Amino acid sequence: MVNFNPFTKKRYEQLLGRVGAKKLIEATEEPLTKSLRVNTIKTTPQKLRERLENKGFTLKPIPWCKDGFWVEKSRYSIGATTEYLIGHYFIQSATSMIPAIELDPQPGELVLDMAAAPGGKLTHLAALMKNRGVVVGMDIDSTRMRKLRSNVQRLGLENEIMFRMDASYAEETELVYDKILLDAPCSGEGLIMKKHSQAKRINERRIIQSSGIQRKLVKTAYKVLKKGGELVYSTCTYAPEENELIIQYAMSLGFKVMPLKTVEGQPAFKNVFGLELPEQITKCKRFWPHMNGTEGFFIGRLKK
Amino acid sequence: MRYTVITVKDLMLEEFEKDIEKVCQNKILLMQSGSRKEVFLLSKELYKTYEKLGKNVYMTGFYMGEIRKKFKVSIEFGEKLAQVNTTRRIWINRKGEQRFLYGRNINKEYVTRKDEIKEDQKVLILNQNNDYLGLGILRRSGDVKNVLDKGWYLRRKE
């Protein structure tokens, strides 16, 4: 049973109506199907699927990620196979595979991941770049950095440069990036499905604090991105202050909102707590547990 | 962290010398300055970007290993060596694979095939799918001592 506090419940009702909020809360209690992303630096989806199915796992392709599978049946932990240890895949939620695909980095490009640890998206970027070009990863937390390093090594990356630093100071790298991924630190409401205790930790202060950090990061992203370059912004939270309102802020800096290329999802809110937002913001998408069967997720593709 | 450019000769290799030279061809080697002398392998393209950076880099490129008294190959760099080496390989069966990935040594009955290897030499351990699993030392008895294995990724403390 997930214990949502009255503050959160009231907000969900304001955003989704009574029935919608009830459905969201119920869906949050459903178990989430595990998923994995094949590391194409080391193997192919076909080969990995065959190997894991021979070991008794049942995999189902994820429609929006050609390298992604849901693990529908497993005889033992998906994190304890030889294939995992030799870096043939990364255990990653299906929605977390979207940002790198939407950013669509090419071999030879210079790409920045502003919140890189523990490395799910950074290693995805490197794989899409065929381990060529350069992917720069930043994260501020030293424990998470160690996990990032371990994942980067296990998956066999060769094109990364990593910094333990606050990415809002990314200008200090003195580089101009072709593309930027910002899977922003957030209040994490979308993760309640995975970790029920998270529900208690959502409060107004946390949302305001996160949105402050997100604004700083978006502002820096605008400065270090080349003209015509793209930023993919995503969070795993529902709070409009960390999603639609950040996109509105990004537009005020000069970013244009672009349609997504690979996923449908639900349109972002046009009206937030009585505040009318520009139509373009609805090009950003949301994923809801009760509508999409995934974790909660928000994503927007922006062009400078 | 600060790094300096070194050459393969600076590694003062005693084993896998030719393989390491081959893997490092047309690449740049960076060694961490400080108490831990970790070595990283970079493509020229990556090094060009690295050179422009004004900040301390946490890590870059492919982690090759660490210079202690002699050069200690990393788990992952062994995989690079396994891609070019044709003389120092031992193949083990499924049971042996499980034991090895738990960090254990391998009894000779789990060995299905091996190159002509002198005893007490470091060897590359492969499973029946030709996946590289780690490094070992072949003993006179025919058993293999575990030096490094990829089960480390599960055993390491978070």
XYZ file of C-alpha atoms in Angstrom:
462
model
C 0.000 0.000 0.000
C 1.418 3.363 -1.019
C 0.949 6.165 1.495
C 0.487 9.434 -0.355
C 0.399 12.511 1.811
C -2.595 14.904 1.583
C -0.475 17.501 -0.242
C 0.310 15.080 -3.066
C -3.235 13.678 -3.286
C -4.689 17.172 -3.582
C -2.257 18.094 -6.342
C -3.063 14.945 -8.339
C -6.760 15.803 -8.101
C -6.060 19.335 -9.342
C -4.079 17.979 -12.293
C -6.087 14.900 -13.260
C -9.493 15.313 -11.628
C -10.832 12.995 -8.930
C -11.209 9.915 -11.109
C -7.818 10.406 -12.796
C -6.035 10.868 -9.478
C -7.655 7.719 -8.090
C -6.574 5.729 -11.148
C -3.026 7.079 -10.880
C -2.771 6.149 -7.212
C -4.132 2.652 -7.882
C -1.772 2.111 -10.824
C 1.166 3.148 -8.678
C 0.625 0.041 -6.584
C 0.907 -2.311 -9.569
C 4.273 -4.047 -9.940
C 6.415 -2.730 -12.763
C 7.732 -5.122 -15.420
C 11.529 -5.111 -15.443
C 13.278 -4.147 -18.638
C 16.741 -4.130 -20.136
C 18.592 -2.332 -22.912
C 20.982 -4.327 -25.079
C 24.489 -2.868 -25.155
C 25.096 -2.719 -28.900
C 28.788 -1.930 -28.276
C 29.174 -5.610 -27.372
C 26.304 -7.562 -28.917
C 23.047 -7.367 -30.905
C 19.414 -7.557 -29.702
C 18.909 -10.827 -31.636
C 21.948 -12.548 -30.111
C 21.193 -11.437 -26.568
C 17.536 -12.401 -26.827
C 18.472 -15.881 -28.008
C 21.001 -16.333 -25.212
C 18.679 -15.160 -22.446
C 15.688 -17.095 -23.781
C 17.860 -20.227 -23.800
C 18.375 -19.596 -20.101
C 14.634 -19.445 -19.438
C 13.948 -15.705 -19.648
C 11.061 -14.424 -21.778
C 11.716 -11.110 -23.476
C 9.243 -8.835 -25.221
C 10.424 -5.995 -27.481
C 9.764 -2.425 -26.302
C 8.074 -0.666 -29.248
C 9.986 2.634 -28.974
C 13.472 1.211 -28.439
C 14.806 -1.348 -30.892
C 17.449 -2.372 -28.360
C 15.019 -2.602 -25.424
C 13.119 -5.588 -24.004
C 10.686 -6.149 -21.175
C 11.629 -9.163 -19.091
C 8.292 -10.943 -18.800
C 9.487 -14.162 -17.211
C 12.695 -14.876 -15.386
C 13.985 -17.978 -13.621
C 16.424 -15.989 -11.546
C 17.557 -12.392 -11.134
C 18.182 -10.610 -14.428
C 21.102 -8.870 -12.704
C 22.960 -12.144 -12.058
C 23.555 -13.621 -15.514
C 26.912 -14.036 -17.248
C 25.570 -11.782 -20.009
C 24.983 -9.018 -17.473
C 28.469 -9.367 -16.003
C 30.126 -9.263 -19.416
C 28.286 -6.046 -20.229
C 25.800 -7.247 -22.836
C 22.956 -5.240 -21.314
C 21.923 -2.564 -18.848
C 18.887 -2.963 -16.592
C 16.901 0.153 -17.366
C 13.267 1.204 -17.184
C 11.491 1.408 -20.529
C 10.870 5.154 -20.198
C 14.541 5.828 -19.389
C 15.413 4.551 -22.866
C 13.486 7.404 -24.506
C 15.782 10.433 -23.910
C 18.860 9.058 -25.702
C 16.772 7.863 -28.677
C 15.087 11.254 -28.931
C 18.431 13.047 -28.792
C 19.641 10.719 -31.568
C 23.399 11.375 -31.184
C 25.594 10.500 -34.159
C 29.099 8.991 -34.235
C 31.559 11.894 -34.277
C 29.393 14.380 -32.395
C 30.227 16.087 -29.103
C 27.431 15.300 -26.650
C 26.922 16.345 -23.022
C 25.016 14.375 -20.377
C 24.415 16.824 -17.529
C 23.291 14.330 -14.873
C 25.180 11.253 -15.962
C 25.352 8.863 -12.982
C 24.706 5.959 -12.666
C 25.161 5.841 -16.426
C 22.053 4.277 -18.005
C 21.595 7.144 -20.428
C 25.288 7.961 -20.880
C 26.057 4.385 -21.919
C 23.015 4.469 -24.217
C 24.336 7.653 -25.868
C 27.768 6.044 -26.363
C 26.184 2.945 -27.910
C 24.112 5.050 -30.332
C 27.337 6.896 -31.238
C 28.996 3.536 -31.892
C 31.626 4.419 -29.284
C 32.914 7.241 -31.513
C 32.842 11.014 -31.089
C 32.837 12.194 -27.493
C 30.247 11.950 -24.750
C 30.964 14.160 -21.754
C 29.280 13.088 -18.511
C 28.913 15.158 -15.353
C 27.560 14.315 -11.933
C 28.107 15.854 -8.560
C 27.705 12.855 -6.247
C 30.839 10.815 -5.555
C 29.050 7.546 -4.681
C 27.036 7.783 -7.880
C 30.224 8.565 -9.796
C 31.730 5.256 -8.671
C 28.642 3.448 -9.979
C 28.927 5.395 -13.218
C 32.548 4.367 -13.616
C 31.721 0.723 -12.942
C 28.928 0.769 -15.539
C 31.064 2.594 -18.109
C 33.746 -0.072 -17.703
C 31.364 -3.041 -17.716
C 29.722 -1.827 -20.919
C 33.070 -1.181 -22.646
C 32.818 2.551 -23.369
C 35.790 4.200 -25.057
C 34.518 7.655 -25.965
C 33.604 9.200 -22.625
C 35.068 12.029 -20.556
C 33.646 12.224 -17.048
C 33.670 15.030 -14.527
C 32.600 14.988 -10.910
C 31.105 18.447 -10.856
C 27.907 20.449 -10.734
C 26.798 20.582 -14.384
C 25.445 24.102 -13.904
C 29.121 25.066 -14.201
C 29.517 23.168 -17.517
C 30.856 26.364 -19.111
C 34.126 25.618 -17.335
C 34.777 22.785 -19.798
C 35.068 25.524 -22.450
C 33.404 23.280 -25.042
C 30.436 23.927 -27.317
C 28.260 20.831 -27.590
C 26.310 19.499 -30.591
C 23.668 17.909 -28.369
C 22.793 17.861 -24.674
C 20.838 15.416 -22.576
C 19.403 16.682 -19.326
C 17.598 13.975 -17.405
C 17.233 16.378 -14.555
C 17.509 15.692 -10.839
C 13.866 15.872 -9.709
C 11.467 15.157 -6.861
C 10.992 11.659 -8.312
C 7.211 11.125 -8.069
C 7.359 8.826 -11.079
C 9.601 6.424 -9.174
C 7.015 5.749 -6.462
C 6.032 2.603 -8.415
C 9.525 1.232 -7.907
C 10.004 2.527 -4.389
C 6.784 3.044 -2.444
C 8.511 4.856 0.432
C 9.312 7.668 -2.029
C 5.664 8.824 -1.751
C 6.218 10.171 1.767
C 9.150 12.288 0.649
C 7.245 14.419 -1.857
C 6.525 17.894 -0.511
C 6.381 21.472 -1.683
C 9.908 22.307 -0.525
C 11.372 19.442 -2.469
C 9.549 20.464 -5.633
C 10.643 24.092 -5.339
C 14.227 23.047 -4.626
C 14.321 20.698 -7.637
C 12.833 23.267 -9.997
C 15.506 25.778 -8.907
C 18.254 23.304 -9.824
C 16.524 22.477 -13.117
C 16.340 26.153 -14.131
C 20.045 26.583 -13.441
C 20.881 23.509 -15.515
C 18.666 24.556 -18.439
C 20.235 28.019 -18.438
C 23.728 26.513 -18.589
C 22.618 24.069 -21.302
C 21.543 27.016 -23.435
C 24.944 28.664 -23.018
C 27.059 25.625 -23.893
C 24.898 24.304 -26.748
C 25.807 25.244 -30.315
C 23.327 27.250 -32.380
C 20.906 24.788 -33.971
C 21.899 22.166 -31.394
C 19.357 20.119 -29.484
C 18.556 19.588 -25.823
C 16.433 16.724 -24.578
C 14.955 17.539 -21.176
C 13.343 14.824 -19.080
C 12.300 14.075 -15.509
C 10.669 11.206 -13.677
C 8.218 13.360 -11.794
C 4.651 14.681 -12.210
C 5.093 18.166 -10.759
C 4.395 20.753 -13.528
C 6.838 23.096 -11.761
C 9.602 20.685 -12.810
C 8.215 19.964 -16.266
C 5.935 22.314 -18.230
C 7.104 25.374 -16.303
C 10.753 24.506 -16.948
C 9.985 24.230 -20.662
C 8.270 27.619 -20.490
C 11.424 28.996 -18.859
C 13.588 27.338 -21.570
C 11.433 29.061 -24.218
C 12.073 32.397 -22.543
C 15.816 31.757 -22.976
C 15.380 31.184 -26.715
C 14.748 27.438 -27.026
C 12.123 26.216 -29.498
C 9.985 23.190 -28.616
C 10.215 20.429 -31.229
C 7.883 17.455 -31.741
C 9.152 14.112 -30.433
C 10.397 11.661 -33.039
C 9.827 8.242 -31.561
C 7.194 8.107 -28.828
C 3.606 9.186 -28.436
C 2.767 9.373 -24.725
C 0.212 11.889 -23.420
C 0.506 15.585 -24.281
C 1.973 17.821 -21.604
C -0.429 20.123 -19.716
C -1.517 23.341 -21.372
C -3.124 24.615 -18.237
C -1.353 24.222 -14.934
C -3.111 25.165 -11.671
C -5.071 27.816 -13.587
C -2.088 29.143 -15.523
C -2.425 29.042 -19.325
C 0.767 27.938 -21.121
C 1.846 28.303 -24.783
C 0.433 25.667 -27.150
C 3.947 24.450 -28.168
C 4.476 22.988 -24.729
C 1.985 20.227 -25.561
C 4.612 18.848 -27.996
C 6.349 17.633 -24.837
C 4.988 14.334 -23.588
C 4.083 12.689 -20.348
C 3.923 9.032 -19.427
C 1.539 7.975 -16.679
C 1.348 4.651 -14.827
C -2.450 4.489 -15.302
C -2.427 5.455 -18.985
C 0.832 4.052 -20.332
C 1.640 1.257 -17.893
C 5.078 2.774 -17.304
C 6.723 4.794 -14.582
C 5.796 8.472 -14.496
C 7.908 10.416 -16.966
C 8.145 13.741 -18.789
C 10.155 14.541 -21.907
C 10.665 17.499 -24.230
C 12.908 18.054 -27.240
C 14.236 21.601 -27.578
C 16.267 23.354 -30.248
C 18.513 26.384 -29.824
C 42.725 14.463 -11.393
C 45.764 15.226 -13.502
C 47.115 12.922 -16.165
C 50.333 12.599 -18.155
C 50.843 11.006 -21.548
C 52.976 7.861 -21.414
C 54.035 5.148 -23.880
C 53.630 1.371 -23.787
C 57.328 1.141 -22.794
C 56.586 3.079 -19.596
C 54.323 0.213 -18.505
C 57.458 -2.020 -18.212
C 55.475 -5.023 -19.317
C 56.405 -8.542 -18.375
C 53.402 -10.266 -19.901
C 51.048 -9.904 -22.894
C 53.566 -7.400 -24.256
C 52.856 -7.952 -27.963
C 49.092 -8.013 -27.422
C 49.195 -4.785 -25.435
C 51.325 -3.106 -28.089
C 48.814 -4.191 -30.725
C 45.788 -2.909 -28.789
C 47.551 0.408 -28.099
C 48.521 1.059 -31.709
C 47.465 4.555 -32.831
C 46.098 5.321 -29.368
C 47.164 7.647 -26.579
C 47.941 6.370 -23.077
C 47.198 8.614 -20.113
C 48.526 7.926 -16.625
C 47.030 9.482 -13.520
C 49.535 11.560 -11.566
C 49.353 10.924 -7.839
C 49.429 7.942 -5.557
C 47.250 5.742 -7.792
C 48.811 5.356 -11.205
C 45.795 4.270 -13.249
C 46.254 4.111 -17.013
C 43.619 4.929 -19.621
C 43.550 4.311 -23.364
C 42.191 7.063 -25.619
C 41.531 7.352 -29.327
C 43.211 10.331 -30.983
C 39.755 11.860 -31.495
C 38.949 11.624 -27.793
C 42.388 12.916 -26.811
C 41.890 16.013 -28.972
C 38.802 16.936 -26.943
C 40.488 15.970 -23.664
C 43.372 18.362 -24.449
C 41.002 21.321 -24.768
C 39.532 20.857 -21.316
C 40.194 23.350 -18.613
C 38.861 21.206 -15.754
C 40.068 18.175 -13.828
C 38.830 15.016 -15.509
C 37.442 12.203 -13.302
C 37.981 9.503 -15.908
C 38.311 9.235 -19.670
C 38.630 6.523 -22.305
C 39.145 2.838 -21.617
C 40.572 1.809 -18.228
C 43.640 -0.327 -18.976
C 44.908 -1.034 -15.484
C 47.217 0.289 -12.834
C 50.977 0.616 -12.508
C 52.073 -0.780 -9.164
C 55.389 -2.631 -8.935
C 54.454 -3.818 -12.386
C 51.497 -3.136 -14.663
C 48.253 -4.741 -13.475
C 45.774 -5.342 -16.289
C 42.133 -4.334 -15.508
C 39.263 -6.829 -15.872
C 37.968 -5.059 -18.957
C 41.339 -4.609 -20.621
C 41.730 -8.391 -20.506
C 38.797 -8.473 -22.930
C 40.741 -6.318 -25.386
C 43.667 -8.717 -25.083
C 41.377 -11.690 -25.679
C 40.389 -10.090 -29.000
C 43.991 -10.224 -30.287
C 45.641 -13.026 -28.332
C 45.838 -16.532 -29.799
C 48.303 -18.253 -27.461
C 47.273 -17.793 -23.826
C 43.637 -18.886 -23.661
C 41.789 -21.434 -21.583
C 38.187 -22.445 -22.202
C 36.013 -23.659 -19.343
C 32.617 -25.384 -19.221
C 29.360 -24.024 -17.796
C 30.023 -25.302 -14.275
C 33.522 -23.868 -14.335
C 32.104 -20.555 -15.571
C 29.744 -20.337 -12.586
C 32.514 -21.114 -10.096
C 34.935 -18.723 -11.741
C 32.413 -15.861 -11.710
C 31.926 -16.487 -7.983
C 35.619 -15.659 -7.598
C 36.761 -19.266 -7.171
C 39.650 -21.144 -8.719
C 38.989 -23.688 -11.446
C 39.718 -27.393 -11.134
C 41.237 -28.909 -14.233
C 38.101 -31.001 -14.934
C 36.236 -27.803 -15.856
C 38.826 -26.953 -18.528
C 37.598 -28.076 -21.950
C 40.428 -26.756 -24.124
C 43.589 -24.696 -23.841
C 46.418 -23.190 -25.880
C 49.963 -24.462 -25.315
C 50.673 -22.587 -22.125
C 53.594 -22.838 -19.724
C 52.672 -23.276 -16.080
C 52.498 -20.251 -13.782
C 51.678 -17.967 -16.700
C 48.767 -15.558 -16.726
C 45.966 -16.781 -18.993
C 42.735 -15.439 -20.471
C 39.654 -17.372 -19.361
C 36.870 -17.903 -21.906
C 33.542 -19.740 -21.703
C 31.971 -21.997 -24.325
C 30.539 -18.941 -26.164
C 34.065 -17.478 -26.429
C 33.120 -14.726 -23.952
C 36.075 -13.471 -21.982
C 35.409 -13.905 -18.237
C 38.663 -12.857 -16.581
C 42.274 -13.721 -15.922
C 43.855 -16.727 -14.242
C 47.191 -18.429 -13.657
C 47.700 -21.969 -14.901
C 49.158 -24.184 -12.167
C 51.365 -27.233 -12.717
C 48.470 -29.440 -11.566
C 46.372 -28.156 -14.485
C 44.075 -26.183 -12.138
C 43.658 -22.469 -12.756
C 43.995 -19.839 -10.055
C 41.493 -16.976 -10.271
C 43.237 -13.597 -10.624
C 40.390 -11.382 -11.840
C 36.857 -12.209 -12.919
C 33.790 -10.319 -14.073
C 31.758 -11.505 -11.089
C 33.448 -8.561 -9.400
C 30.667 -6.358 -10.740
C 28.230 -8.220 -8.476
C 30.543 -8.721 -5.526
C 31.836 -5.178 -5.257
C 30.399 -3.061 -2.448
C 27.950 -0.492 -3.709
